[in-house]
Amino acid sequence: MSSITVCARFRPSNSKEKQNGNDSGCIRNIDTETFICKDEKDEEFVFSFDRVFYEKSEQADVYQFLALPIVRDVVVDAFNGTVITYGQTGAGKTYSMEGPGILECEEQNKGLLPRVVEGLFDSINSLDKEKTYSIKLSMVEIYMEKVRDLFDLSKDNIQIKEIKSRGIILPGVTEVSCILSQCNPIILFHSEVTLLFTIRHMVLCTIFTHDPSEKSNPLLDADLKNFKEITVLDPAEALQSLSRGIANRAVGETQMNVASSRSHCIYIFTIQQEFFSRDKRTRSGKLILVDLAGSEKVEKTGAGGRVLEEAKTINKSLSALGNVINSLTCGLQGKASHIPYRDSKLTRILQDALGGNARTALLCCCSPSAFNASESLSTLRFGARAKHIKESPRINYSEEKCDTSSSAASPSPSGDESSAR
Ligand code: ADP
Ligand code: MG
């Protein structure tokens, strides 16, 4: 059993905060885990998290503490994991997630996303030689409870479904994929799959063109057929694709006159491992990174009309996230059996990556300014509540592949069915 990792991060004061003399009003650090936050009335609240990152903290430290252990668990043990940045607009969520930019960014400023991409490739390359790994990456945003594919803006209302063999899926979403083989390349022939083999640094690369009308492969569920795949060879190419997704987000924002802080941005990595030998079992882990929409209160945005509607929708989905977290906590105390994942698109997408079957890390991003004290306190209270989740990760074995062998589906080491969550 291990609990969710909850960290707080205070960004440096910005020039406006310095001008107003509000730059260091609300935080007093005690040590690397404990700090005091003051509200507007100078009342003090003590918080203890797994780690506090103060203004001089390095992006690399945040990655190493928060995300690297999850990257390893997803790759080595096929667990699911989620890393979430939470906080008001301007608190440093996107800076922590992406850095100042994901391409041509100075090494020290790189955010979690480029480090996770490199970490996934590095972890796989350092592992045993008996498996083929595939990494699939999708990038979506949720705006006004609609899921939009950031690799293909024409797909602006993607549905969320749950299937037994893969858990939560987004049918039709574009997937950037890479297959890494560390042994002699195996040739996978399939009548409906176009194969392109390029061996570069022992990387085996394939382009899949799933035919939506295909009926011959019983292993492919109808919902899985029409995934569009783009193939990449290495972390640099994966980051190129991600930067196009980030640019698409900006295009969509301009078209709709929406600020990025009004949508949740979600990066979904699925890492599948297939054993060369033995029973050809596959297992897969999912790593989800979430850059949440700003958590500021509606009154503070001074909003009316559509902006008010946006703010209400965001608050609703963030409350849903908080309720799921609370239900997971209560469930462990024997109080709640129902986890309300279906109350928002956000919690539904995170369903199998948050709670019982997953490792979770939450970064509570805050301004250090007294002006933002009430927002910072609300962010920190969200983190304090989340800290009570207890988890027991399980490995996700694929039932489909197990069924292809003569033997019955293999149970996970815990004795649970693969899709149990
Ligand atoms: P959010 O995504 O929470 O709305 P951003 O990540 O865009 O906020 O951060 C707002 C501004 O503060 C940006 O200009 C960003 O570069 C800067 N910033 C945030 N966190 C840090 C940090 N830890 N170090 C330096 N600059 C930061
Ligand atoms: Mg942002």
Short mmCIF file of C-alpha atoms and ligand atoms in Angstrom, two decimals:
data_model
loop_
_atom_site.label_atom_id
_atom_site.label_comp_id
_atom_site.label_asym_id
_atom_site.label_seq_id
_atom_site.Cartn_x
_atom_site.Cartn_y
_atom_site.Cartn_z
CA MET A 1 0.00 0.00 0.00
CA SER A 2 1.32 3.43 -0.83
CA SER A 3 -0.49 6.73 -0.76
CA ILE A 4 -0.83 9.35 -3.45
CA THR A 5 2.19 11.63 -3.72
CA VAL A 6 1.13 15.20 -3.08
CA CYS A 7 3.57 18.08 -3.52
CA ALA A 8 3.21 21.85 -3.42
CA ARG A 9 5.13 24.18 -5.70
CA PHE A 10 5.44 27.95 -5.25
CA ARG A 11 6.57 29.82 -8.33
CA PRO A 12 8.78 32.93 -8.08
CA SER A 13 6.85 36.21 -7.71
CA ASN A 14 6.10 37.93 -10.98
CA SER A 15 6.83 41.59 -11.69
CA LYS A 16 3.25 42.68 -10.91
CA GLU A 17 3.39 41.00 -7.50
CA LYS A 18 6.76 42.58 -6.80
CA GLN A 19 5.43 46.00 -7.82
CA ASN A 20 2.47 45.66 -5.49
CA GLY A 21 4.72 44.62 -2.64
CA ASN A 22 2.77 41.35 -2.45
CA ASP A 23 5.58 39.11 -3.48
CA SER A 24 6.29 37.01 -0.43
CA GLY A 25 3.25 37.60 1.70
CA CYS A 26 1.62 34.26 2.09
CA ILE A 27 4.25 31.54 2.52
CA ARG A 28 6.75 30.76 5.24
CA ASN A 29 8.87 27.72 4.61
CA ILE A 30 9.77 25.39 7.45
CA ASP A 31 11.48 22.51 5.69
CA THR A 32 11.26 20.45 2.52
CA GLU A 33 7.91 18.97 3.58
CA THR A 34 6.27 21.57 5.79
CA PHE A 35 5.32 25.21 5.35
CA ILE A 36 2.92 27.80 6.67
CA CYS A 37 0.39 29.58 4.48
CA LYS A 38 -1.31 32.75 5.75
CA ASP A 39 -4.77 33.86 4.71
CA GLU A 40 -5.93 37.48 4.18
CA LYS A 41 -6.55 37.88 7.91
CA ASP A 42 -3.02 36.72 8.72
CA GLU A 43 -4.33 33.47 10.16
CA GLU A 44 -1.71 30.75 9.73
CA PHE A 45 -2.24 27.22 8.41
CA VAL A 46 0.43 24.53 8.52
CA PHE A 47 0.63 22.05 5.65
CA SER A 48 2.77 18.92 5.41
CA PHE A 49 3.10 17.34 1.99
CA ASP A 50 5.46 14.77 0.56
CA ARG A 51 7.66 17.58 -0.74
CA VAL A 52 7.47 21.33 -1.11
CA PHE A 53 9.17 23.00 -4.04
CA TYR A 54 9.96 26.62 -3.28
CA GLU A 55 10.68 29.30 -5.86
CA LYS A 56 14.28 28.25 -6.50
CA SER A 57 13.36 24.60 -7.11
CA GLU A 58 14.62 22.95 -10.27
CA GLN A 59 12.36 21.38 -12.89
CA ALA A 60 14.57 18.26 -12.72
CA ASP A 61 13.86 17.89 -8.97
CA VAL A 62 10.12 18.08 -9.57
CA TYR A 63 10.37 15.38 -12.26
CA GLN A 64 12.58 13.12 -10.18
CA PHE A 65 10.39 13.27 -7.12
CA LEU A 66 6.95 13.30 -8.71
CA ALA A 67 7.04 11.56 -12.07
CA LEU A 68 10.14 9.37 -12.41
CA PRO A 69 8.96 6.71 -9.89
CA ILE A 70 5.66 6.48 -11.78
CA VAL A 71 7.40 6.26 -15.17
CA ARG A 72 9.42 3.32 -13.81
CA ASP A 73 6.35 1.58 -12.36
CA VAL A 74 4.43 1.97 -15.63
CA VAL A 75 7.31 0.60 -17.71
CA VAL A 76 8.66 -2.10 -15.39
CA ASP A 77 5.50 -3.37 -13.73
CA ALA A 78 2.78 -2.21 -16.16
CA PHE A 79 0.97 -0.22 -13.52
CA ASN A 80 -1.21 2.75 -14.40
CA GLY A 81 -0.23 6.21 -13.22
CA THR A 82 -1.36 9.81 -13.28
CA VAL A 83 0.48 13.07 -12.72
CA ILE A 84 -1.79 16.09 -12.24
CA THR A 85 -0.97 19.79 -12.00
CA TYR A 86 -3.62 21.70 -10.06
CA GLY A 87 -3.96 25.39 -9.17
CA GLN A 88 -5.32 28.77 -10.16
CA THR A 89 -4.47 30.34 -13.53
CA GLY A 90 -0.94 31.74 -13.52
CA ALA A 91 0.21 29.48 -10.66
CA GLY A 92 2.71 27.50 -12.77
CA LYS A 93 0.79 24.39 -13.90
CA THR A 94 1.79 24.59 -17.56
CA TYR A 95 5.32 25.73 -16.70
CA SER A 96 5.69 22.63 -14.51
CA MET A 97 4.11 20.35 -17.11
CA GLU A 98 5.69 21.63 -20.32
CA GLY A 99 8.36 24.13 -19.31
CA PRO A 100 8.69 27.36 -21.32
CA GLY A 101 8.31 25.22 -24.49
CA ILE A 102 8.86 21.55 -25.22
CA LEU A 103 11.20 22.07 -28.17
CA GLU A 104 14.46 23.99 -28.07
CA CYS A 105 14.12 24.54 -24.36
CA GLU A 106 17.18 24.79 -22.17
CA GLU A 107 17.79 21.49 -20.45
CA GLN A 108 17.28 22.88 -16.95
CA ASN A 109 13.91 24.46 -17.83
CA LYS A 110 12.34 21.37 -19.39
CA GLY A 111 9.03 20.46 -17.82
CA LEU A 112 7.55 17.11 -16.82
CA LEU A 113 6.23 16.23 -20.29
CA PRO A 114 9.53 16.19 -22.23
CA ARG A 115 11.23 14.51 -19.28
CA VAL A 116 8.53 11.82 -19.14
CA VAL A 117 8.91 11.14 -22.88
CA GLU A 118 12.68 10.78 -22.50
CA GLY A 119 12.25 8.80 -19.27
CA LEU A 120 9.93 6.30 -20.95
CA PHE A 121 12.39 5.64 -23.78
CA ASP A 122 15.35 5.48 -21.37
CA SER A 123 13.57 3.08 -18.99
CA ILE A 124 12.59 0.79 -21.83
CA ASN A 125 16.09 0.82 -23.33
CA SER A 126 17.60 -0.17 -19.99
CA LEU A 127 15.30 -3.16 -19.49
CA ASP A 128 15.51 -6.84 -20.28
CA LYS A 129 15.80 -8.15 -23.79
CA GLU A 130 12.82 -10.46 -23.83
CA LYS A 131 10.11 -8.04 -24.66
CA THR A 132 8.84 -5.73 -27.38
CA TYR A 133 7.50 -2.45 -26.09
CA SER A 134 5.11 -0.14 -27.84
CA ILE A 135 4.44 3.40 -26.70
CA LYS A 136 1.23 5.05 -27.85
CA LEU A 137 0.53 8.66 -27.14
CA SER A 138 -2.71 10.63 -27.47
CA MET A 139 -3.32 14.23 -26.58
CA VAL A 140 -6.80 15.61 -25.87
CA GLU A 141 -8.34 18.56 -24.15
CA ILE A 142 -11.65 18.85 -22.35
CA TYR A 143 -13.43 22.15 -22.94
CA MET A 144 -17.03 22.66 -21.83
CA GLU A 145 -17.31 18.88 -21.22
CA LYS A 146 -16.32 18.03 -24.81
CA VAL A 147 -13.21 15.96 -25.53
CA ARG A 148 -11.18 17.25 -28.49
CA ASP A 149 -8.32 15.42 -30.23
CA LEU A 150 -5.34 17.77 -30.22
CA PHE A 151 -3.62 15.77 -32.97
CA ASP A 152 -6.69 16.16 -35.22
CA LEU A 153 -8.92 19.14 -34.49
CA SER A 154 -11.70 17.79 -36.72
CA LYS A 155 -12.40 15.26 -33.95
CA ASP A 156 -13.97 17.61 -31.48
CA ASN A 157 -16.38 15.42 -29.57
CA ILE A 158 -14.63 12.16 -28.78
CA GLN A 159 -16.60 9.68 -26.72
CA ILE A 160 -15.24 7.89 -23.67
CA LYS A 161 -15.81 4.15 -23.44
CA GLU A 162 -14.73 1.35 -21.19
CA ILE A 163 -13.83 -2.05 -22.58
CA LYS A 164 -12.73 -5.04 -20.58
CA SER A 165 -9.38 -5.61 -22.22
CA ARG A 166 -8.11 -2.02 -22.27
CA GLY A 167 -10.06 -0.15 -19.63
CA ILE A 168 -11.02 3.41 -20.53
CA ILE A 169 -10.54 4.23 -24.22
CA LEU A 170 -11.26 7.17 -26.53
CA PRO A 171 -12.51 5.57 -29.76
CA GLY A 172 -11.15 7.24 -32.88
CA VAL A 173 -8.54 9.34 -31.11
CA THR A 174 -5.23 9.80 -32.97
CA GLU A 175 -2.35 7.82 -31.51
CA VAL A 176 1.32 8.56 -32.02
CA SER A 177 3.06 5.23 -31.72
CA CYS A 178 6.52 3.78 -31.44
CA ILE A 179 7.57 0.16 -31.17
CA LEU A 180 10.87 -0.63 -29.53
CA SER A 181 12.31 -4.06 -29.91
CA GLN A 182 15.39 -5.00 -27.95
CA CYS A 183 15.81 -8.46 -29.37
CA ASN A 184 16.03 -9.61 -32.97
CA PRO A 185 13.22 -7.96 -34.81
CA ILE A 186 10.16 -10.14 -35.15
CA ILE A 187 8.06 -9.67 -38.21
CA LEU A 188 4.40 -9.35 -37.43
CA PHE A 189 2.43 -10.10 -40.56
CA HIS A 190 -1.19 -9.27 -40.65
CA SER A 191 -3.30 -8.92 -43.74
CA GLU A 192 -4.86 -5.67 -42.61
CA VAL A 193 -1.69 -4.07 -41.34
CA THR A 194 0.86 -2.32 -43.52
CA LEU A 195 4.31 -2.83 -42.12
CA LEU A 196 7.33 -0.65 -42.56
CA PHE A 197 10.46 -1.87 -40.88
CA THR A 198 13.21 0.54 -40.08
CA ILE A 199 15.90 -0.67 -37.76
CA ARG A 200 17.64 2.27 -36.25
CA HIS A 201 19.40 1.75 -32.91
CA MET A 202 17.43 -1.49 -32.62
CA VAL A 203 14.16 0.34 -32.99
CA LEU A 204 11.51 -1.50 -34.93
CA CYS A 205 9.05 0.87 -36.42
CA THR A 206 5.68 0.02 -37.89
CA ILE A 207 2.92 1.97 -39.48
CA PHE A 208 -0.51 0.55 -38.79
CA THR A 209 -3.37 1.45 -41.04
CA HIS A 210 -6.44 0.02 -39.42
CA ASP A 211 -9.23 -0.41 -41.90
CA PRO A 212 -12.48 0.63 -40.20
CA SER A 213 -14.40 -1.85 -42.30
CA GLU A 214 -12.17 -4.74 -41.25
CA LYS A 215 -14.09 -7.77 -40.03
CA SER A 216 -11.46 -10.48 -40.12
CA ASN A 217 -9.71 -9.92 -36.81
CA PRO A 218 -11.88 -10.97 -33.91
CA LEU A 219 -9.34 -9.56 -31.45
CA LEU A 220 -10.13 -6.02 -32.48
CA ASP A 221 -13.16 -4.63 -30.77
CA ALA A 222 -15.28 -2.34 -32.97
CA ASP A 223 -14.21 0.60 -30.86
CA LEU A 224 -10.54 -0.13 -31.39
CA LYS A 225 -10.59 -0.32 -35.18
CA ASN A 226 -10.56 3.26 -36.24
CA PHE A 227 -7.63 4.59 -34.21
CA LYS A 228 -5.45 6.60 -36.53
CA GLU A 229 -1.76 6.07 -35.85
CA ILE A 230 1.23 8.25 -36.58
CA THR A 231 4.59 6.57 -36.11
CA VAL A 232 7.63 8.06 -34.42
CA LEU A 233 11.10 6.65 -33.89
CA ASP A 234 12.52 8.35 -30.86
CA PRO A 235 11.82 10.90 -28.09
CA ALA A 236 12.72 13.81 -30.39
CA GLU A 237 10.05 12.78 -32.91
CA ALA A 238 7.52 12.17 -30.13
CA LEU A 239 8.18 15.70 -28.86
CA GLN A 240 7.74 17.09 -32.39
CA SER A 241 4.29 15.49 -32.48
CA LEU A 242 3.47 16.84 -29.03
CA SER A 243 4.51 20.33 -30.05
CA ARG A 244 2.07 20.11 -32.98
CA GLY A 245 -0.64 19.12 -30.49
CA ILE A 246 0.25 22.09 -28.29
CA ALA A 247 0.19 24.39 -31.35
CA ASN A 248 -3.20 22.94 -32.32
CA ARG A 249 -4.46 23.80 -28.88
CA ALA A 250 -3.52 27.42 -29.51
CA VAL A 251 -5.22 27.34 -32.94
CA GLY A 252 -8.42 26.00 -31.41
CA GLU A 253 -8.26 28.64 -28.70
CA THR A 254 -8.00 31.43 -31.23
CA GLN A 255 -10.83 30.00 -33.31
CA MET A 256 -13.06 29.83 -30.26
CA ASN A 257 -11.56 32.82 -28.48
CA VAL A 258 -10.76 30.64 -25.50
CA ALA A 259 -7.77 30.85 -23.16
CA SER A 260 -5.84 27.63 -22.57
CA SER A 261 -6.39 27.95 -18.86
CA ARG A 262 -10.10 27.23 -19.46
CA SER A 263 -9.56 23.65 -20.63
CA HIS A 264 -8.00 20.53 -19.15
CA CYS A 265 -5.11 19.24 -21.27
CA ILE A 266 -4.52 15.49 -21.06
CA TYR A 267 -1.55 13.48 -22.37
CA ILE A 268 -2.16 9.73 -22.44
CA PHE A 269 0.77 7.31 -22.84
CA THR A 270 -0.01 3.61 -23.20
CA ILE A 271 3.00 1.35 -22.83
CA GLN A 272 2.43 -2.21 -23.95
CA GLN A 273 4.94 -5.00 -23.34
CA GLU A 274 4.91 -8.25 -25.26
CA PHE A 275 7.08 -11.17 -24.20
CA PHE A 276 8.95 -12.85 -27.08
CA SER A 277 9.02 -16.19 -25.39
CA ARG A 278 6.75 -18.17 -23.14
CA ASP A 279 3.05 -17.60 -23.69
CA LYS A 280 3.30 -14.38 -25.71
CA ARG A 281 1.51 -12.58 -22.94
CA THR A 282 1.11 -8.86 -23.20
CA ARG A 283 0.66 -6.40 -20.40
CA SER A 284 0.16 -2.69 -20.56
CA GLY A 285 0.46 0.32 -18.34
CA LYS A 286 -1.04 3.74 -18.89
CA LEU A 287 0.54 6.99 -17.82
CA ILE A 288 -1.66 10.08 -17.92
CA LEU A 289 -0.40 13.63 -17.46
CA VAL A 290 -3.04 16.27 -16.75
CA ASP A 291 -2.58 20.04 -16.92
CA LEU A 292 -5.86 21.11 -15.33
CA ALA A 293 -7.85 24.25 -16.10
CA GLY A 294 -7.43 27.09 -13.59
CA SER A 295 -9.16 26.46 -10.27
CA GLU A 296 -9.94 30.13 -9.45
CA LYS A 297 -13.32 30.97 -8.05
CA VAL A 298 -16.00 32.28 -10.41
CA GLU A 299 -16.32 35.62 -8.54
CA LYS A 300 -12.63 36.36 -8.99
CA THR A 301 -12.82 36.06 -12.77
CA GLY A 302 -15.45 38.83 -12.81
CA ALA A 303 -17.16 36.71 -15.40
CA GLY A 304 -20.47 36.85 -17.19
CA GLY A 305 -21.94 35.16 -20.27
CA ARG A 306 -19.87 32.42 -21.81
CA VAL A 307 -16.91 33.02 -19.51
CA LEU A 308 -19.21 32.43 -16.54
CA GLU A 309 -20.47 29.20 -18.13
CA GLU A 310 -16.86 28.11 -18.70
CA ALA A 311 -15.97 28.84 -15.09
CA LYS A 312 -19.00 26.89 -13.82
CA THR A 313 -18.16 23.90 -16.03
CA ILE A 314 -14.55 23.91 -14.83
CA ASN A 315 -15.58 24.18 -11.19
CA LYS A 316 -17.99 21.30 -11.70
CA SER A 317 -15.32 19.03 -13.14
CA LEU A 318 -12.75 20.01 -10.51
CA SER A 319 -15.36 19.32 -7.81
CA ALA A 320 -16.00 15.96 -9.48
CA LEU A 321 -12.26 15.26 -9.25
CA GLY A 322 -12.33 16.27 -5.57
CA ASN A 323 -15.38 14.04 -4.96
CA VAL A 324 -13.71 11.05 -6.60
CA ILE A 325 -10.67 11.64 -4.43
CA ASN A 326 -12.86 11.92 -1.30
CA SER A 327 -14.80 8.79 -2.21
CA LEU A 328 -11.56 6.87 -2.67
CA THR A 329 -10.50 8.06 0.78
CA CYS A 330 -13.84 7.18 2.38
CA GLY A 331 -13.86 3.83 0.58
CA LEU A 332 -10.72 2.90 2.44
CA GLN A 333 -12.37 3.81 5.69
CA GLY A 334 -15.27 1.54 4.77
CA LYS A 335 -17.71 4.41 4.18
CA ALA A 336 -18.11 4.86 0.43
CA SER A 337 -18.49 2.06 -2.07
CA HIS A 338 -19.55 4.13 -5.08
CA ILE A 339 -16.82 6.21 -6.74
CA PRO A 340 -18.51 8.88 -8.90
CA TYR A 341 -16.14 8.66 -11.89
CA ARG A 342 -19.01 9.28 -14.31
CA ASP A 343 -19.80 12.74 -12.93
CA SER A 344 -17.41 14.47 -15.36
CA LYS A 345 -15.45 13.71 -18.54
CA LEU A 346 -12.26 14.42 -16.60
CA THR A 347 -12.85 11.81 -13.90
CA ARG A 348 -14.17 9.31 -16.46
CA ILE A 349 -10.96 9.57 -18.53
CA LEU A 350 -8.91 9.23 -15.36
CA GLN A 351 -11.02 6.33 -14.03
CA ASP A 352 -8.44 3.57 -14.41
CA ALA A 353 -5.47 5.82 -13.68
CA LEU A 354 -6.69 7.32 -10.41
CA GLY A 355 -7.29 5.33 -7.27
CA GLY A 356 -7.10 1.59 -6.68
CA ASN A 357 -5.28 0.45 -9.80
CA ALA A 358 -2.88 3.35 -10.18
CA ARG A 359 -0.03 5.40 -8.84
CA THR A 360 -1.02 9.04 -8.56
CA ALA A 361 0.94 12.25 -8.05
CA LEU A 362 -0.57 15.69 -7.58
CA LEU A 363 1.39 18.93 -7.88
CA CYS A 364 -0.43 21.81 -6.18
CA CYS A 365 0.84 24.93 -7.92
CA CYS A 366 0.57 28.23 -6.06
CA SER A 367 1.51 31.87 -6.28
CA PRO A 368 3.56 33.08 -3.30
CA SER A 369 1.64 36.37 -3.21
CA ALA A 370 -0.64 37.49 -0.38
CA PHE A 371 -3.06 38.75 -3.04
CA ASN A 372 -3.66 35.13 -4.08
CA ALA A 373 -3.66 33.71 -0.55
CA SER A 374 -7.26 32.50 -0.60
CA GLU A 375 -6.77 30.71 -3.95
CA SER A 376 -3.52 29.19 -2.73
CA LEU A 377 -5.20 27.97 0.46
CA SER A 378 -7.99 26.39 -1.52
CA THR A 379 -5.41 24.66 -3.77
CA LEU A 380 -3.45 23.43 -0.74
CA ARG A 381 -6.63 22.13 0.93
CA PHE A 382 -7.42 20.17 -2.22
CA GLY A 383 -3.95 18.62 -1.94
CA ALA A 384 -4.37 17.88 1.77
CA ARG A 385 -7.64 16.01 1.08
CA ALA A 386 -6.03 14.06 -1.75
CA LYS A 387 -3.25 12.92 0.53
CA HIS A 388 -5.62 10.46 2.19
CA ILE A 389 -6.01 8.22 -0.88
CA LYS A 390 -4.41 4.85 -0.36
CA GLU A 391 -3.58 2.70 -3.35
CA SER A 392 -2.56 -0.83 -4.15
CA PRO A 393 -1.44 -0.91 -7.78
CA ARG A 394 -2.03 -3.99 -9.87
CA ILE A 395 -0.54 -5.08 -13.19
CA ASN A 396 -2.79 -4.86 -16.26
CA TYR A 397 -2.58 -8.06 -18.25
CA SER A 398 -4.27 -8.17 -21.61
CA GLU A 399 -6.95 -10.85 -21.80
CA GLU A 400 -7.06 -10.81 -25.59
CA LYS A 401 -3.51 -12.04 -26.05
CA CYS A 402 -3.84 -14.63 -23.33
CA ASP A 403 -6.84 -16.07 -25.12
CA THR A 404 -4.82 -16.64 -28.31
CA SER A 405 -2.74 -19.29 -26.61
CA SER A 406 -4.21 -22.67 -25.85
CA SER A 407 -4.19 -21.98 -22.14
CA ALA A 408 -6.78 -19.90 -20.36
CA ALA A 409 -6.20 -16.27 -19.45
CA SER A 410 -3.43 -15.93 -16.90
CA PRO A 411 -4.36 -14.23 -13.71
CA SER A 412 -2.33 -11.32 -12.44
CA PRO A 413 0.04 -12.05 -9.56
CA SER A 414 -2.56 -10.71 -7.18
CA GLY A 415 -5.01 -13.25 -8.51
CA ASP A 416 -7.29 -10.57 -9.95
CA GLU A 417 -8.66 -10.48 -13.46
CA SER A 418 -6.60 -8.22 -15.67
CA SER A 419 -9.25 -5.61 -16.13
CA ALA A 420 -10.27 -5.47 -12.52
CA ARG A 421 -10.06 -1.92 -11.37
P1 ADP B 1 -0.79 28.22 -15.33
O1 ADP B 1 -0.55 27.18 -16.35
O2 ADP B 1 -0.97 27.67 -13.96
O3 ADP B 1 -1.90 29.15 -15.71
P2 ADP B 1 1.82 29.12 -16.12
O4 ADP B 1 2.53 27.84 -16.00
O5 ADP B 1 1.46 29.57 -17.49
O6 ADP B 1 0.51 29.15 -15.22
O7 ADP B 1 2.71 30.22 -15.37
C1 ADP B 1 2.43 31.60 -15.39
C2 ADP B 1 3.72 32.37 -15.61
O8 ADP B 1 4.62 32.14 -14.53
C3 ADP B 1 4.44 31.96 -16.87
O9 ADP B 1 5.00 33.11 -17.46
C4 ADP B 1 5.54 31.04 -16.39
O10 ADP B 1 6.65 31.05 -17.23
C5 ADP B 1 5.86 31.60 -15.02
N1 ADP B 1 6.27 30.53 -14.08
C6 ADP B 1 5.45 29.65 -13.49
N2 ADP B 1 6.12 28.82 -12.68
C7 ADP B 1 7.42 29.19 -12.76
C8 ADP B 1 8.62 28.73 -12.15
N3 ADP B 1 8.64 27.70 -11.27
N4 ADP B 1 9.77 29.35 -12.46
C9 ADP B 1 9.79 30.39 -13.34
N5 ADP B 1 8.69 30.88 -13.94
C10 ADP B 1 7.51 30.31 -13.66
MG MG B 2 -1.66 26.82 -18.14
#
